[in-house]
Short mmCIF file of C-alpha atoms and ligand atoms in Angstrom, two decimals:
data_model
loop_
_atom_site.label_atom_id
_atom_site.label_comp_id
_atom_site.label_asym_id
_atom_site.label_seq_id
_atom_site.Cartn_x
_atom_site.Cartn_y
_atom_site.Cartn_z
CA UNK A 1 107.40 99.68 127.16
CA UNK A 2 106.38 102.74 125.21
CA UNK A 3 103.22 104.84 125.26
CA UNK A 4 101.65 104.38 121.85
CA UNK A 5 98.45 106.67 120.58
CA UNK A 6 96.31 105.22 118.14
CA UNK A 7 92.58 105.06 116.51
CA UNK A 8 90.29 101.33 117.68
CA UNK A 9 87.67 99.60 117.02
CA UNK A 10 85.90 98.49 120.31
CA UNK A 11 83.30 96.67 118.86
CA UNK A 12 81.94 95.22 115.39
CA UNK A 13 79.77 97.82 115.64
CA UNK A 14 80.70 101.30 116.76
CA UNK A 15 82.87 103.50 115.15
CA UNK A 16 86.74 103.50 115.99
CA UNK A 17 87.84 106.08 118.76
CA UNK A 18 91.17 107.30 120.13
CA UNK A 19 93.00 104.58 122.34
CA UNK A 20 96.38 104.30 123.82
CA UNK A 21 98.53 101.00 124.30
CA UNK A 22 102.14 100.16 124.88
CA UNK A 23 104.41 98.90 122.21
CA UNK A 24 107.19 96.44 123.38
CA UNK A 25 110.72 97.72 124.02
CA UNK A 26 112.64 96.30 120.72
CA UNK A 27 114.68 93.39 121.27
CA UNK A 28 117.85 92.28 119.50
CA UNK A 29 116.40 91.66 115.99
CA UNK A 30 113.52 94.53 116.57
CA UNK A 31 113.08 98.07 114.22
CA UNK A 32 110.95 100.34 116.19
CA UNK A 33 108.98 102.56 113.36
CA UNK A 34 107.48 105.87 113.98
CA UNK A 35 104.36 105.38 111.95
CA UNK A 36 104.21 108.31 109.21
CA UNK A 37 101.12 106.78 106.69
CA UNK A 38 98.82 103.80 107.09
CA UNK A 39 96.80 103.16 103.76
CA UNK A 40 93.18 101.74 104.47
CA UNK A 41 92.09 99.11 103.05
CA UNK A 42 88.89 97.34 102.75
CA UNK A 43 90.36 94.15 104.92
CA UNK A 44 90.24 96.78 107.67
CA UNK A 45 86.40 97.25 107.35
CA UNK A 46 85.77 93.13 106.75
CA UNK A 47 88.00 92.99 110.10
CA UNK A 48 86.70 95.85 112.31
CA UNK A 49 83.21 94.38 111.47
CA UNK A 50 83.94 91.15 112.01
CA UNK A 51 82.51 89.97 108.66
CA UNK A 52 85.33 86.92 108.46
CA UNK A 53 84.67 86.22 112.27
CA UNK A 54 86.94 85.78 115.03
CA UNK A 55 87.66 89.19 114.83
CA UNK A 56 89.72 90.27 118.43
CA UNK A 57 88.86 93.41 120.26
CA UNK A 58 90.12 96.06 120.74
CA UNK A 59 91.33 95.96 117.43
CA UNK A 60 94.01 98.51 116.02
CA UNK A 61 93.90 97.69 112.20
CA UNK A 62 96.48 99.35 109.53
CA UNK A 63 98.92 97.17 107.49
CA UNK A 64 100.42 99.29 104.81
CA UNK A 65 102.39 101.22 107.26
CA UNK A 66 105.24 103.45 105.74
CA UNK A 67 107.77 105.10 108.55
CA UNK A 68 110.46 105.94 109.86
CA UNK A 69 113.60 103.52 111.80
CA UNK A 70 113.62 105.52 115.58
CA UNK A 71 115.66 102.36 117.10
CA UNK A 72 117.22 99.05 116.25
CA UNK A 73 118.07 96.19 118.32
CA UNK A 74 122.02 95.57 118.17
CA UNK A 75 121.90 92.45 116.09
CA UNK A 76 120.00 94.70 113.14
CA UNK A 77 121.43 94.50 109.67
CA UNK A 78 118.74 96.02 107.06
CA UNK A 79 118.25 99.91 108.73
CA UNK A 80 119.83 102.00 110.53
CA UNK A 81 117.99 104.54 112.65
CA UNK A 82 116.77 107.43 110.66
CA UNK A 83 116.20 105.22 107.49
CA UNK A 84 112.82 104.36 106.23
CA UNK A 85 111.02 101.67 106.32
CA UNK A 86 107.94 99.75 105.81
CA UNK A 87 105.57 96.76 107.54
CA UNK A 88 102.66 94.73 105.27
CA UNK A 89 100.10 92.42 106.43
CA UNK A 90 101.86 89.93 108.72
CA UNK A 91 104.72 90.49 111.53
CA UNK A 92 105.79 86.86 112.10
CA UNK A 93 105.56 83.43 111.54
CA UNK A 94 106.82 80.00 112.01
CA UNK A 95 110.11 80.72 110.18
CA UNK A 96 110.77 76.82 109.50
CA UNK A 97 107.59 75.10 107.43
CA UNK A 98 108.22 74.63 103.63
CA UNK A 99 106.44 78.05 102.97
CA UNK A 100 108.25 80.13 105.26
CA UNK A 101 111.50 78.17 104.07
CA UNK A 102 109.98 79.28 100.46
CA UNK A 103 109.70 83.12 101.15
CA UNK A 104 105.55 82.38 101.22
CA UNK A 105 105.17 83.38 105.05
CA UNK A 106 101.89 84.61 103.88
CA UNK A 107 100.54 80.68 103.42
CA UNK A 108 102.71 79.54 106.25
CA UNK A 109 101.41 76.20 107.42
CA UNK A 110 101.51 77.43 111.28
CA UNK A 111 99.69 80.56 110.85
CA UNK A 112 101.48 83.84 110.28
CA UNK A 113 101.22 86.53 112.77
CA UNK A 114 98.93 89.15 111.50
CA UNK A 115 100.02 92.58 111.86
CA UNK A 116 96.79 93.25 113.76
CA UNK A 117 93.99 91.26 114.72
CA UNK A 118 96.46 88.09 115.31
CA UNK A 119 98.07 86.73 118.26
CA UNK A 120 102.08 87.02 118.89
CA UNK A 121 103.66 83.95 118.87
CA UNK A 122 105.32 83.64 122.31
CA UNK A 123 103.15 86.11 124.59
CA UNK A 124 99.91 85.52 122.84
CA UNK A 125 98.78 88.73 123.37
CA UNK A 126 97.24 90.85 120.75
CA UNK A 127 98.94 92.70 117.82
CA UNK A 128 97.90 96.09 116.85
CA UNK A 129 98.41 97.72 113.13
CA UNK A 130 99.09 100.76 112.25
CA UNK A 131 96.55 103.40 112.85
CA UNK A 132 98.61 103.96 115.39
CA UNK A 133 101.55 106.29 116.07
CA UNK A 134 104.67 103.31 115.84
CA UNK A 135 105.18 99.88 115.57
CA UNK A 136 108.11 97.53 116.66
CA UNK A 137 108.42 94.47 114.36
CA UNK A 138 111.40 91.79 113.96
CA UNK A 139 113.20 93.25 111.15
CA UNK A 140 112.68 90.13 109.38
CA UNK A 141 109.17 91.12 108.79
CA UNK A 142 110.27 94.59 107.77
CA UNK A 143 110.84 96.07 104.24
CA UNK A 144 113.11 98.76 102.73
CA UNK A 145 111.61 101.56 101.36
CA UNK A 146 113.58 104.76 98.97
CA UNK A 147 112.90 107.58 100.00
CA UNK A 148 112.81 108.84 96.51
CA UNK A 149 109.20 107.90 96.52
CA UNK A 150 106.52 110.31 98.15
CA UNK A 151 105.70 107.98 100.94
CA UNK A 152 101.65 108.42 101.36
CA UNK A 153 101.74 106.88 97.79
CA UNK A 154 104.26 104.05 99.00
CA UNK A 155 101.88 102.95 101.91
CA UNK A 156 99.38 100.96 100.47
CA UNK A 157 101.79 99.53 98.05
CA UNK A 158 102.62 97.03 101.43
CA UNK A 159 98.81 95.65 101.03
CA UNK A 160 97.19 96.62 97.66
CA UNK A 161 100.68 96.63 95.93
CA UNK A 162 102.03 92.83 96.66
CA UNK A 163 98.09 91.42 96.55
CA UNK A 164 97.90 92.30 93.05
CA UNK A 165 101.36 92.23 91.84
CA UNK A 166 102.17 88.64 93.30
CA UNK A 167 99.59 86.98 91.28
CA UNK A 168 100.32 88.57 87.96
CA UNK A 169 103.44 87.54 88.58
CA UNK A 170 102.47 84.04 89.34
CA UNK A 171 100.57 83.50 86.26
CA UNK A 172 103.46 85.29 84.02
CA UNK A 173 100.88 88.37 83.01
CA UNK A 174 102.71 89.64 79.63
CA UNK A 175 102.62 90.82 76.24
CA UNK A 176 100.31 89.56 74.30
CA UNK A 177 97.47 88.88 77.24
CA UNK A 178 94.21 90.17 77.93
CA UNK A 179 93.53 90.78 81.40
CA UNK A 180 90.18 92.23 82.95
CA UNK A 181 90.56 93.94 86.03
CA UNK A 182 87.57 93.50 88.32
CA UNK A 183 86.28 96.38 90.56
CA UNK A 184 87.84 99.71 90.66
CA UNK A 185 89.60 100.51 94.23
CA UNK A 186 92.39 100.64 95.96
CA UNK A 187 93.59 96.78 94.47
CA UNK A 188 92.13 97.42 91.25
CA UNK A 189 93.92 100.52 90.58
CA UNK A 190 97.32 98.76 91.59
CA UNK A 191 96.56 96.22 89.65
CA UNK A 192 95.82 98.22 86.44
CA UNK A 193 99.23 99.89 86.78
CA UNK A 194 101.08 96.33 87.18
CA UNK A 195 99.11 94.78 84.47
CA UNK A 196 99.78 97.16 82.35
CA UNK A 197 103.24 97.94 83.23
CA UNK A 198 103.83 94.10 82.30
CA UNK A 199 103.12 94.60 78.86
CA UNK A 200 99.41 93.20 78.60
CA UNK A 201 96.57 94.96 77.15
CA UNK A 202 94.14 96.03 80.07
CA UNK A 203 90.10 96.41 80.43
CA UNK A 204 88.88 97.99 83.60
CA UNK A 205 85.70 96.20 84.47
CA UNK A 206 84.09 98.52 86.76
CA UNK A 207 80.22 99.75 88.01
CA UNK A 208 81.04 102.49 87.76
CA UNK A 209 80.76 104.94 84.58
CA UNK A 210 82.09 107.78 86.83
CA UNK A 211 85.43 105.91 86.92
CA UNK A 212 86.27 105.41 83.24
CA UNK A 213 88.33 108.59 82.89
CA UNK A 214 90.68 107.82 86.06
CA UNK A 215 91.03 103.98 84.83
CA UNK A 216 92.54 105.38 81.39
CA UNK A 217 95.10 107.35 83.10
CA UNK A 218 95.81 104.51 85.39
CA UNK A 219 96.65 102.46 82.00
CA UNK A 220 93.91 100.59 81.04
CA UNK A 221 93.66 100.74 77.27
CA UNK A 222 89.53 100.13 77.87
CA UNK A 223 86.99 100.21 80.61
CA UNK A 224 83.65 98.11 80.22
CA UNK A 225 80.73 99.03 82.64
CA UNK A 226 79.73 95.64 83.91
CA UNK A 227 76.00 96.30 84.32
CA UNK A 228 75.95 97.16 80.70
CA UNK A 229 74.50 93.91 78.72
CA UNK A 230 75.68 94.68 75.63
CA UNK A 231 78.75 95.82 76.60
CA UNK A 232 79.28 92.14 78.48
CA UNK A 233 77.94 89.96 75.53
CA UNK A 234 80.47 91.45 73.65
CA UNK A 235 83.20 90.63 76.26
CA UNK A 236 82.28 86.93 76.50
CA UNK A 237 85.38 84.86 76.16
CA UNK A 238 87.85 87.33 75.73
CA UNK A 239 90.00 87.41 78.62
CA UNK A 240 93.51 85.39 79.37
CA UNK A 241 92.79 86.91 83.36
CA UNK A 242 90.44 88.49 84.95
CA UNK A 243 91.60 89.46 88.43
CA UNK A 244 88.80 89.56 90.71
CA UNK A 245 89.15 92.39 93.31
CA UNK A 246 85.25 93.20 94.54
CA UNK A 247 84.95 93.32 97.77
CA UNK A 248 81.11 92.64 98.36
CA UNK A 249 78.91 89.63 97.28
CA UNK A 250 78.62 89.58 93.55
CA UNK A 251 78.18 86.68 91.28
CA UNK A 252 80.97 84.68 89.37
CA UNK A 253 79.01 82.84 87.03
CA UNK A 254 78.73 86.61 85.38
CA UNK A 255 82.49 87.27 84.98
CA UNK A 256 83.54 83.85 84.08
CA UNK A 257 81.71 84.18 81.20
CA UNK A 258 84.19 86.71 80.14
CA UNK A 259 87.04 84.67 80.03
CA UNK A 260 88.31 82.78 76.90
CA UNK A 261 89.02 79.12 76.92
CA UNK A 262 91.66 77.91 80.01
CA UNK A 263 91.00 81.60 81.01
CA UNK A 264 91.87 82.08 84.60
CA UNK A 265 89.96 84.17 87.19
CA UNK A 266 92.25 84.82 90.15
CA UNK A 267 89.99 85.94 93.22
CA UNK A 268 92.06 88.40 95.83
CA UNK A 269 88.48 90.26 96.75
CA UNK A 270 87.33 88.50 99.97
CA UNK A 271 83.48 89.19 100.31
CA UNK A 272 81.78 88.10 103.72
CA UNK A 273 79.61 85.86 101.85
CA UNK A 274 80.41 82.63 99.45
CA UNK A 275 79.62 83.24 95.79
CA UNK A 276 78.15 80.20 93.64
CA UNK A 277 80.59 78.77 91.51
CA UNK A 278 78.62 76.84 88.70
CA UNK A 279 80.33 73.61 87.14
CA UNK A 280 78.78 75.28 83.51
CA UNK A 281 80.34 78.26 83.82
CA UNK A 282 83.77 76.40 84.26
CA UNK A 283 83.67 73.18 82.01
CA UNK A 284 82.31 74.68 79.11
CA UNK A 285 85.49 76.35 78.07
CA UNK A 286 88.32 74.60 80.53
CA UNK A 287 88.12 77.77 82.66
CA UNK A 288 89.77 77.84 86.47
CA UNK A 289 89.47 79.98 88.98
CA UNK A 290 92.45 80.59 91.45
CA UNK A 291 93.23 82.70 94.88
CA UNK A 292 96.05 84.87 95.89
CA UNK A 293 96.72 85.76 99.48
CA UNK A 294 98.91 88.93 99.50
CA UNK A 295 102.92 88.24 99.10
CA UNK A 296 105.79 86.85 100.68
CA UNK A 297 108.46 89.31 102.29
CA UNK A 298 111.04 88.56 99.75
CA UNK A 299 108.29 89.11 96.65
CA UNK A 300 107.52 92.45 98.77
CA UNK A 301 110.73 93.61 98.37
CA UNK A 302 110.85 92.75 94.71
CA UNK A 303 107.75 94.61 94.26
CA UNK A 304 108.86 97.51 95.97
CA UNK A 305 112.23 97.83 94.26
CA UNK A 306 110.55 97.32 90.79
CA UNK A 307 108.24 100.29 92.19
CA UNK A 308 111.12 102.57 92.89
CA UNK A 309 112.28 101.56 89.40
CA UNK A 310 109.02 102.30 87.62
CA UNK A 311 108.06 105.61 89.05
CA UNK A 312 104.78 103.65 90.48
CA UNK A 313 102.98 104.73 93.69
CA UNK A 314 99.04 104.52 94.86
CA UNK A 315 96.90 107.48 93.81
CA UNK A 316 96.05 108.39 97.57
CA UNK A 317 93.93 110.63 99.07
CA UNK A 318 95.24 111.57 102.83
CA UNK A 319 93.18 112.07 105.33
CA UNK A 320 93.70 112.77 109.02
CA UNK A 321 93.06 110.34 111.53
CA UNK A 322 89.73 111.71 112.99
CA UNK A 323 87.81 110.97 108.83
CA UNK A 324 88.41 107.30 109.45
CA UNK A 325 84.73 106.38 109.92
CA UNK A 326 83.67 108.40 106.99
CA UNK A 327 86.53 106.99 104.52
CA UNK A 328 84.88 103.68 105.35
CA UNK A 329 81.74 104.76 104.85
CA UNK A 330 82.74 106.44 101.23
CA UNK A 331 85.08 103.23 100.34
CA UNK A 332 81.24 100.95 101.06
CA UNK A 333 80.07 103.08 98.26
CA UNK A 334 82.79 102.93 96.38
CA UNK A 335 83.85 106.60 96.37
CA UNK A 336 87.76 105.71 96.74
CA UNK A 337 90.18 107.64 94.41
CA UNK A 338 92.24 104.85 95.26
CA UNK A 339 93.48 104.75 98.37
CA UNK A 340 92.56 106.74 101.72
CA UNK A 341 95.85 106.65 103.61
CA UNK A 342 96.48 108.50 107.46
CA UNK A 343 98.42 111.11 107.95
CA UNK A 344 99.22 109.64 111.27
CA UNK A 345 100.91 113.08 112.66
CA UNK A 346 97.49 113.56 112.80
CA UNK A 347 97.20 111.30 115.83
CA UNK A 348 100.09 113.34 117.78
P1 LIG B 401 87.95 98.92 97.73
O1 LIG B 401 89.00 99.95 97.59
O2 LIG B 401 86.75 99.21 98.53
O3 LIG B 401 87.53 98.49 96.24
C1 LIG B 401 86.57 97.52 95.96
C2 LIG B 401 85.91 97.82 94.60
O4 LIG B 401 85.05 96.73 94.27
C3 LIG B 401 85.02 99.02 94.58
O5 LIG B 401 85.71 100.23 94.41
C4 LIG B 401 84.10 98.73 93.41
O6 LIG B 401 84.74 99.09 92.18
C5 LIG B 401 84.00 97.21 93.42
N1 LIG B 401 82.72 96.76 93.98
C6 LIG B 401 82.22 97.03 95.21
N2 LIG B 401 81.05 96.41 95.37
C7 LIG B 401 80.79 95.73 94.22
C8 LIG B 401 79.75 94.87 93.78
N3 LIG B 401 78.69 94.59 94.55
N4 LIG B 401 79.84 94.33 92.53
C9 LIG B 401 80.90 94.59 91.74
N5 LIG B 401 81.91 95.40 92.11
C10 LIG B 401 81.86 95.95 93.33
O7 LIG B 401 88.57 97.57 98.34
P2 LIG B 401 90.08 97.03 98.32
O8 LIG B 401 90.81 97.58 99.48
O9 LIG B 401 90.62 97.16 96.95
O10 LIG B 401 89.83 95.49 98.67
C11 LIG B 401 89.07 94.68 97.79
C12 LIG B 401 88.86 93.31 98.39
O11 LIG B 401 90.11 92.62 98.43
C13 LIG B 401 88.35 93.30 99.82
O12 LIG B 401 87.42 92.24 99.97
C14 LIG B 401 89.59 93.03 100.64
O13 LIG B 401 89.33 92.43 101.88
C15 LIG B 401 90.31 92.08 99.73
N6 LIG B 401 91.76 91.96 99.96
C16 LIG B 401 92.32 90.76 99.74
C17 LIG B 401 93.67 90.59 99.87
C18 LIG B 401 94.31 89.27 99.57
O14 LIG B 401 95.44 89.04 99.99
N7 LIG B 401 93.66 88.41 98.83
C19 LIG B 401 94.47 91.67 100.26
C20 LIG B 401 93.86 92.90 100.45
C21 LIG B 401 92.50 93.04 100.29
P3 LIG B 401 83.90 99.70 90.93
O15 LIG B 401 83.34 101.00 91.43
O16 LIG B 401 84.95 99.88 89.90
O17 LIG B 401 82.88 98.69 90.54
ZN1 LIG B 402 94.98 94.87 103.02
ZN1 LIG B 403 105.73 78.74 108.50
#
């Protein structure tokens, strides 16, 4: 076992504190990581609050963990100590159900293993993310990483990255498409990049006004403020996509609106709360609405290789360990430029 220092949640309620747990010794097909950056991300707040339920304490949260290979069981192939490497949202699963067979561990039928708030497979015990100072994970679950990259920026690429590149991939995002990105954070700006980077023409669909210099850079060729009226009438039934990234309650009916006929909205933004989905809003102009749950491992890879290729990181800002509570109190009011990720030598 090793001694492992890291930042928890005790309750849905208080604010997460220094704690220190043991990390298994890794086995044959283990990579024990020393944790250098863990991106936050809003699933960390929905979590630590328990607004999905079921939520396990203590809870260690962090899944875009960036680090570096300390030691490998001896049946490792992908790293060899020294190398870097990276974990996402999950750290197992069943390994033999047509999704896993299919590279979509994410929707395996058995459950995958979250990389925190889950339950290992064979000792049932809880896992623990990356807030935390390292992490051993079956190398299967792992990803390669170049260093060429600055790695803080690499980090959230493991979360925000795959969750908005997977589905753009999945419905074939090109040249020649329109595609609204919804909500300005740490997805939204990864998705801007990807969208654009695929060749389609981008609107940043934001509340706020304050962001429409930043979304420019990022690549949108336009930014629409949402609570403008005007501004949305003239939107109506424009869009091939709109990807949906808000994290709080909001209503549909609003953005659907936006999107031409067999326009599709695909939702990745997970609000506590349902949102109405009126039939009106849908039928009137063959319009769907689709979800995207992160990305398999090998997609992962894919994304961070094309990544690499691109020149394309996550504009971060780091912060050490201790500002936790008040990134998530600036990410509630959306005052994210895009992408708080830990120093976690700040936790040594
Ligand atoms: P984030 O950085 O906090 O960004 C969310 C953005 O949503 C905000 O910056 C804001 O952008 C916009 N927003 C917030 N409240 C809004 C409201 N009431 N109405 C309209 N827009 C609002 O969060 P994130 O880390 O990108 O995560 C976004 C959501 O995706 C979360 O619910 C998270 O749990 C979920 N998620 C899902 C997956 C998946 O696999 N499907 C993976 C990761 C995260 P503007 O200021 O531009 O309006
Ligand atoms: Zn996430
Ligand atoms: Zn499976």
């Amino acid at each position: 076992m090793s001694a492992t220092q890291a930042y928890a949640a005790q309750t849905p309620t208080t604010p997460l504190t220094p704690f220190s747990f043991e990390r298994r010794e890794p086995g044959p097909r283990d990579v024990k990581i020393e944790i250098l950056y863990c991106g936050v991300c809003h699933s960390d707040i929905h979590q630590v609050r328990d607004e999905w339920g079921g939520s396990i304490y203590p809870m260690v949260p962090g899944h875009e963990i960036v680090g570096r290979v300390t030691a490998i069981g001896d049946q490792v192939k992908k790293f060899k100590v020294g190398d870097i490497a990276g974990v996402g949202c999950f750290v197992d699963s069943c390994r033999s159900c047509p999704n896993c067979v299919a590279g979509l561990e994410q929707y395996c039928d058995n459950g995958m293993v979250g990389t925190y708030n889950g339950r290992e497979k064979i000792t049932n015990l809880p896992t623990y993310g990356g807030y935390s100072t390292q992490i051993v994970v079956d190398e299967q679950y792992t990803l390669t990483i170049s260093p060429n990259l600055p790695l803080e920026g690499v980090a959230p690429l493991l979360c925000a990255g795959i969750t908005t590149y997977s589905p753009l991939r999945h419905v074939g995002v090109g040249k020649g498409h329109k595609v609204g990105v919804l909500g300005l954070g740490g997805l939204g700006h990864m998705a801007v990049k990807f969208a654009a980077a695929f060749g389609a023409e981008v609107t940043m669909l934001s509340t706020s006004k304050s962001k429409e210099a930043d979304a420019k850079r990022l690549g949108a060729h336009h930014f629409a403020l949402t609570s403008d009226p005007a501004t949305m009438k003239e939107l109506a039934n424009s869009f091939d996509f709109i990807l949906n990234t808000v994290s709080a309650q909001h209503d549909y009916a609003t953005y659907l609106d936006l999107l031409r006929t067999n326009g599709t909205m695909i939702v990745v933004g997970v609000p506590p709360t349902p949102s109405k989905v009126p039939a009106f809003n849908l039928i009137m102009k063959r319009r769907s609405i689709i979800g995207s749950l992160i990305g398999g491992i090998k997609e992962t890879q894919e994304m961070l290789d094309f990544c690499a290729a691109h020149n394309i990181v996550s504009d971060v800002e780091v912060i050490p360990v201790q500002e936790i509570n008040e990134a998530y109190e600036r990410m509630l009011k959306g005052d994210v430029r895009y992408r708080f990720v830990i120093d976690i030598a700040s936790l040594k």
